[in-house]
Amino acid sequence: MLNRRHIRIKVMQALYALSQAENNNLIKEEKFLRSSIAQMYDLYLVMVDLIIEVHAHAIEYQERSQQKMLATAEDKNPNRRFVDNELLVKLAANEELKKELEQRKLNNWRLDSEYVNIIFEELLQSDIYKIYMEKAQTSFKEDRAFVIEFFSELIAPNDKLYDYLEDYRITWTDDFPVINTTIVKKLGKIKPNSPETSILPKLYKDAEDEHFARNLLRRSVENDSMLEAEIEGNTPNWDQDRIAILDKILLKMALGEFLLFSSIPIKVTINEYLELAKEYSTPKSSVFINGVLDRLVKQYANEKRLNKIGRGLVE
């Protein structure tokens, strides 16, 4: 679930927090980094749980309609296409998912049910729902395609939902794209006989990525003075006080990868930090950072300081 770019974002945030703190407490920031990354899993569970709760709300809605004093023929004999959706029924019965939600005490949609109502009402008014409900019958594959479209078109881009989740946990702000993409991929792979654990993702792709997250933060902090000196000696036309804090953090992280991570290719490092600069820093930051990194790569290569091995070789 967590890719290398998002790991870099999390480390960047931790380093920024450290730069703003009165005390450089690496242990505290390592704890913050681990917590921030772990909370991504919570967001994933909360978003999947919202799908389940909308489905549960639809069932309750039909049951209440059938019990109305003046129930119509449609109320008494409702279209059950949505509530009988095979994938939704499978998710609702998933005990492993329930266990994860209970252990983490993630009961957001029981406490803030208004957002379930908002999504449900938007669903009822949507074309994707109307088209789906008009089908005479569906297969598991068609049910799955509908759930993916429902999530992608109505849940993931919902502004009210985004605002609520942003207020609920600020560290989730940058996690939505990764989480939403992961949910779509996970839903797309579920089959009728898939085990319950198939909906639950791994936080890291592998142990190497987990080590990378910890080492990128630690090496950036432990070698801060050295990395600072590298920048100062290679930005002659810039007053150090005029370099944006985030630009300097991104530069240090990139230089750290050049010099302290032997297996990461130079081009990968440059491309990743230019993209982060475009997304998180000033409009001119990527041009500035690209110029500094390009200059330093050539210098390090001439001085034979780029000790890259395997896929990390410069060429």
Coordinates of C-alpha atoms in Angstrom, one line a residue:
M1 CA 0.0 0.0 0.0
L2 CA 2.7 2.5 1.0
N3 CA 4.9 3.3 -2.0
R4 CA 8.4 4.9 -1.9
R5 CA 7.1 8.4 -2.9
H6 CA 4.6 8.4 0.0
I7 CA 7.3 7.2 2.4
R8 CA 9.4 10.2 1.3
I9 CA 6.3 12.5 1.9
K10 CA 6.0 11.1 5.5
V11 CA 9.7 11.6 6.2
M12 CA 9.6 15.1 4.7
Q13 CA 6.7 15.9 7.1
A14 CA 8.6 14.5 10.1
L15 CA 11.7 16.5 9.2
Y16 CA 9.7 19.7 8.8
A17 CA 8.1 19.1 12.2
L18 CA 11.6 18.6 13.6
S19 CA 12.9 21.8 12.1
Q20 CA 10.0 23.7 13.8
A21 CA 10.6 22.2 17.2
E22 CA 12.6 23.8 19.9
N23 CA 14.4 20.5 20.7
N24 CA 15.7 18.1 18.0
N25 CA 14.2 15.0 19.4
L26 CA 14.8 12.2 16.9
I27 CA 13.1 9.5 19.0
K28 CA 10.0 11.6 19.2
E29 CA 9.9 12.2 15.4
E30 CA 10.6 8.5 14.7
K31 CA 7.5 7.8 16.8
F32 CA 5.6 10.4 14.9
L33 CA 6.7 8.9 11.6
R34 CA 5.6 5.4 12.7
S35 CA 2.3 6.7 14.0
S36 CA 1.6 8.7 10.8
I37 CA 2.3 5.7 8.6
A38 CA 0.3 3.3 10.8
Q39 CA -2.7 5.7 10.7
M40 CA -2.8 5.2 6.9
Y41 CA -4.1 1.7 7.6
D42 CA -6.8 3.2 9.8
L43 CA -7.9 5.4 7.0
Y44 CA -8.1 2.5 4.7
L45 CA -10.3 0.6 7.1
V46 CA -12.5 3.6 7.7
M47 CA -13.1 4.1 3.9
V48 CA -13.9 0.5 3.3
D49 CA -16.2 0.5 6.4
L50 CA -18.1 3.4 4.8
I51 CA -19.0 1.2 1.9
I52 CA -20.3 -1.4 4.3
E53 CA -22.3 1.2 6.3
V54 CA -24.0 2.6 3.2
H55 CA -25.0 -0.9 2.3
A56 CA -26.4 -1.5 5.9
H57 CA -28.2 1.9 5.7
A58 CA -29.8 0.8 2.4
I59 CA -31.1 -2.4 4.1
E60 CA -32.5 -0.5 7.1
Y61 CA -34.1 2.0 4.7
Q62 CA -36.0 -0.7 2.8
E63 CA -37.1 -2.4 6.0
R64 CA -38.5 0.9 7.4
S65 CA -40.2 1.6 4.1
Q66 CA -42.0 -1.8 4.2
Q67 CA -43.3 -1.0 7.7
K68 CA -44.8 2.4 6.8
M69 CA -48.5 2.8 7.5
L70 CA -49.2 3.8 3.9
A71 CA -46.5 1.7 2.2
T72 CA -46.7 1.7 -1.6
A73 CA -46.4 -1.4 -3.8
E74 CA -42.8 -0.4 -4.4
D75 CA -42.2 0.0 -0.6
K76 CA -43.6 -3.5 0.0
N77 CA -41.8 -5.1 -2.8
P78 CA -38.5 -3.1 -3.3
N79 CA -35.8 -3.6 -5.9
R80 CA -33.1 -5.5 -3.9
R81 CA -30.4 -5.3 -6.5
F82 CA -28.2 -3.0 -4.4
V83 CA -28.8 -4.7 -1.0
D84 CA -28.2 -8.1 -2.6
N85 CA -25.0 -7.0 -4.3
E86 CA -22.7 -10.0 -3.9
L87 CA -19.6 -8.1 -3.2
L88 CA -21.3 -5.8 -0.6
V89 CA -22.8 -8.8 1.1
K90 CA -19.4 -10.4 1.2
L91 CA -17.8 -7.3 2.7
A92 CA -20.6 -7.0 5.3
A93 CA -19.9 -10.5 6.5
N94 CA -16.2 -10.2 6.6
E95 CA -15.2 -11.1 10.2
E96 CA -11.5 -10.2 9.7
L97 CA -12.4 -6.7 8.7
K98 CA -14.8 -6.4 11.6
K99 CA -12.0 -7.5 14.0
E100 CA -9.6 -4.9 12.6
L101 CA -12.2 -2.2 13.0
E102 CA -13.0 -3.2 16.6
Q103 CA -9.4 -3.6 17.7
R104 CA -8.6 0.0 16.4
K105 CA -11.9 1.3 17.8
L106 CA -12.8 2.8 14.4
N107 CA -16.6 3.3 14.7
N108 CA -16.7 6.6 12.8
W109 CA -19.8 5.9 10.8
R110 CA -21.8 4.8 13.9
L111 CA -20.9 8.1 15.6
D112 CA -21.1 10.3 12.5
S113 CA -23.9 8.7 10.6
E114 CA -24.8 11.9 8.7
Y115 CA -22.0 11.2 6.3
V116 CA -23.5 7.7 5.6
N117 CA -26.8 9.5 4.8
I118 CA -25.0 12.0 2.6
I119 CA -23.3 9.3 0.5
F120 CA -26.5 7.2 0.4
E121 CA -28.6 10.1 -0.9
E122 CA -26.1 11.0 -3.6
L123 CA -26.1 7.3 -4.6
L124 CA -29.8 7.2 -5.0
Q125 CA -29.7 10.3 -7.3
S126 CA -26.7 9.0 -9.4
D127 CA -26.9 7.6 -12.9
I128 CA -24.7 4.7 -12.0
Y129 CA -27.2 3.6 -9.4
K130 CA -30.2 4.0 -11.7
I131 CA -28.5 2.1 -14.5
Y132 CA -27.4 -0.7 -12.1
M133 CA -30.8 -1.1 -10.5
E134 CA -32.5 -1.4 -13.9
K135 CA -30.6 -4.6 -14.7
A136 CA -32.6 -7.7 -14.7
Q137 CA -29.8 -9.7 -13.1
T138 CA -26.1 -9.4 -12.5
S139 CA -23.0 -11.6 -12.0
F140 CA -20.4 -11.2 -9.2
K141 CA -18.2 -9.5 -11.8
E142 CA -20.9 -6.9 -12.6
D143 CA -21.6 -6.4 -8.9
R144 CA -17.9 -5.8 -8.2
A145 CA -17.7 -3.3 -11.1
F146 CA -20.6 -1.4 -9.7
V147 CA -19.1 -1.2 -6.2
I148 CA -15.8 0.0 -7.7
E149 CA -17.6 2.7 -9.7
F150 CA -19.7 3.7 -6.7
F151 CA -16.5 4.1 -4.6
S152 CA -14.5 5.9 -7.3
E153 CA -17.3 8.3 -8.5
L154 CA -19.2 9.1 -5.3
I155 CA -17.2 8.3 -2.2
A156 CA -13.6 9.1 -3.0
P157 CA -14.2 12.6 -4.4
N158 CA -16.8 13.7 -1.9
D159 CA -15.8 17.1 -0.5
K160 CA -17.8 16.9 2.7
L161 CA -16.4 13.5 3.5
Y162 CA -12.9 14.8 2.8
D163 CA -13.4 17.8 5.1
Y164 CA -14.6 15.6 7.9
L165 CA -11.7 13.1 7.6
E166 CA -9.2 16.0 7.4
D167 CA -10.6 17.5 10.6
Y168 CA -10.7 14.1 12.3
R169 CA -7.0 13.3 11.7
I170 CA -4.7 15.8 10.0
T171 CA -2.1 13.2 9.0
W172 CA -4.7 11.7 6.6
T173 CA -4.6 14.8 4.4
D174 CA -1.9 13.5 2.0
D175 CA -3.0 9.8 2.3
F176 CA -6.3 9.9 0.3
P177 CA -4.9 9.3 -3.2
V178 CA -2.8 6.3 -2.0
I179 CA -5.6 4.9 0.1
N180 CA -8.3 5.3 -2.6
T181 CA -6.1 3.7 -5.2
T182 CA -5.4 0.8 -2.9
I183 CA -9.1 0.2 -2.2
V184 CA -10.0 0.2 -5.9
K185 CA -7.2 -2.3 -6.6
K186 CA -8.2 -4.5 -3.6
L187 CA -11.9 -4.5 -4.6
G188 CA -10.9 -5.4 -8.2
K189 CA -9.1 -8.5 -7.1
I190 CA -11.9 -10.0 -4.9
K191 CA -13.6 -13.1 -6.2
P192 CA -16.5 -15.1 -4.8
N193 CA -14.1 -17.6 -3.1
S194 CA -11.5 -15.0 -2.0
P195 CA -10.5 -15.4 1.7
E196 CA -11.6 -12.6 4.1
T197 CA -8.0 -11.4 4.4
S198 CA -7.9 -10.5 0.7
I199 CA -9.4 -7.1 1.4
L200 CA -6.7 -6.3 4.0
P201 CA -3.6 -4.8 2.5
K202 CA 0.0 -4.9 3.8
L203 CA 1.2 -1.5 5.0
Y204 CA 4.6 -1.9 3.4
K205 CA 5.3 -3.7 0.2
D206 CA 8.2 -5.5 1.9
A207 CA 10.8 -5.3 4.7
E208 CA 13.1 -3.2 2.5
D209 CA 10.6 -0.4 2.2
E210 CA 10.0 -0.5 6.0
H211 CA 13.7 -0.1 6.6
F212 CA 13.9 2.7 4.0
A213 CA 11.3 4.7 5.9
R214 CA 13.2 4.5 9.2
N215 CA 16.7 4.9 7.7
L216 CA 15.7 7.9 5.5
L217 CA 14.6 9.8 8.6
R218 CA 17.4 8.7 10.8
R219 CA 20.2 9.3 8.3
S220 CA 18.8 12.7 7.3
V221 CA 18.9 13.8 11.0
E222 CA 22.2 12.2 12.0
N223 CA 24.0 13.7 8.9
D224 CA 22.2 17.1 9.0
S225 CA 25.4 19.1 9.5
M226 CA 27.2 17.4 6.6
L227 CA 24.2 17.8 4.3
E228 CA 23.9 21.4 5.3
A229 CA 27.5 22.0 4.4
E230 CA 26.9 20.4 1.0
I231 CA 24.1 22.8 0.2
E232 CA 25.9 25.9 1.5
G233 CA 28.9 25.2 -0.8
N234 CA 26.8 24.7 -3.9
T235 CA 24.3 27.6 -3.8
P236 CA 26.6 30.6 -4.2
N237 CA 23.9 32.8 -5.7
W238 CA 21.5 32.2 -2.9
D239 CA 21.5 33.6 0.6
Q240 CA 20.9 30.6 2.9
D241 CA 18.2 32.5 4.8
R242 CA 16.3 32.9 1.5
I243 CA 16.0 29.2 0.7
A244 CA 12.6 27.9 1.7
I245 CA 12.7 25.6 4.7
L246 CA 10.9 22.9 2.7
D247 CA 13.3 23.3 -0.2
K248 CA 16.3 22.8 2.1
I249 CA 14.7 19.7 3.6
L250 CA 14.0 18.2 0.1
L251 CA 17.6 19.0 -0.9
K252 CA 19.0 17.3 2.2
M253 CA 16.9 14.2 1.7
A254 CA 17.9 14.0 -2.0
L255 CA 21.6 14.4 -1.1
G256 CA 21.3 11.8 1.6
E257 CA 20.0 9.4 -1.0
F258 CA 22.9 10.2 -3.3
L259 CA 25.5 9.7 -0.7
L260 CA 24.0 7.3 1.9
F261 CA 21.7 4.9 0.0
S262 CA 23.8 2.9 -2.4
S263 CA 21.0 1.0 -4.1
I264 CA 18.7 3.9 -5.1
P265 CA 19.3 5.1 -8.7
I266 CA 20.3 8.8 -9.1
K267 CA 17.6 9.4 -11.7
V268 CA 14.9 8.0 -9.4
T269 CA 16.0 10.3 -6.5
I270 CA 16.1 13.4 -8.7
N271 CA 12.7 12.7 -10.3
E272 CA 11.0 11.9 -6.9
Y273 CA 12.2 15.1 -5.2
L274 CA 11.4 17.3 -8.2
E275 CA 7.8 15.9 -8.0
L276 CA 7.6 16.6 -4.3
A277 CA 8.9 20.1 -4.8
K278 CA 6.2 20.8 -7.4
E279 CA 3.5 19.5 -5.1
Y280 CA 4.5 20.8 -1.8
S281 CA 6.8 23.8 -2.2
T282 CA 6.9 27.1 -4.1
P283 CA 6.3 27.4 -7.9
K284 CA 10.0 27.9 -8.6
S285 CA 11.3 25.3 -6.1
S286 CA 11.6 22.4 -8.6
V287 CA 13.7 24.5 -10.9
F288 CA 16.0 25.6 -8.1
I289 CA 16.3 22.1 -6.6
N290 CA 16.9 20.6 -10.1
G291 CA 19.8 23.0 -10.7
V292 CA 21.4 22.2 -7.3
L293 CA 21.0 18.5 -7.7
D294 CA 22.3 18.4 -11.2
R295 CA 25.4 20.4 -10.2
L296 CA 26.1 18.2 -7.2
V297 CA 25.6 14.9 -9.2
K298 CA 28.3 15.9 -11.6
Q299 CA 30.6 17.0 -8.8
Y300 CA 30.1 13.8 -6.8
A301 CA 30.7 11.7 -9.9
N302 CA 34.0 13.5 -10.6
E303 CA 35.0 13.1 -7.0
K304 CA 33.9 9.4 -7.1
R305 CA 31.6 10.0 -4.1
L306 CA 28.6 8.2 -5.6
N307 CA 29.1 4.7 -4.3
K308 CA 26.2 3.2 -6.0
I309 CA 25.8 -0.6 -6.5
G310 CA 23.4 -2.7 -8.5
R311 CA 20.4 -0.8 -9.8
G312 CA 21.7 2.3 -8.0
L313 CA 24.5 2.8 -10.5
V314 CA 24.5 6.3 -12.1
E315 CA 24.2 5.0 -15.7

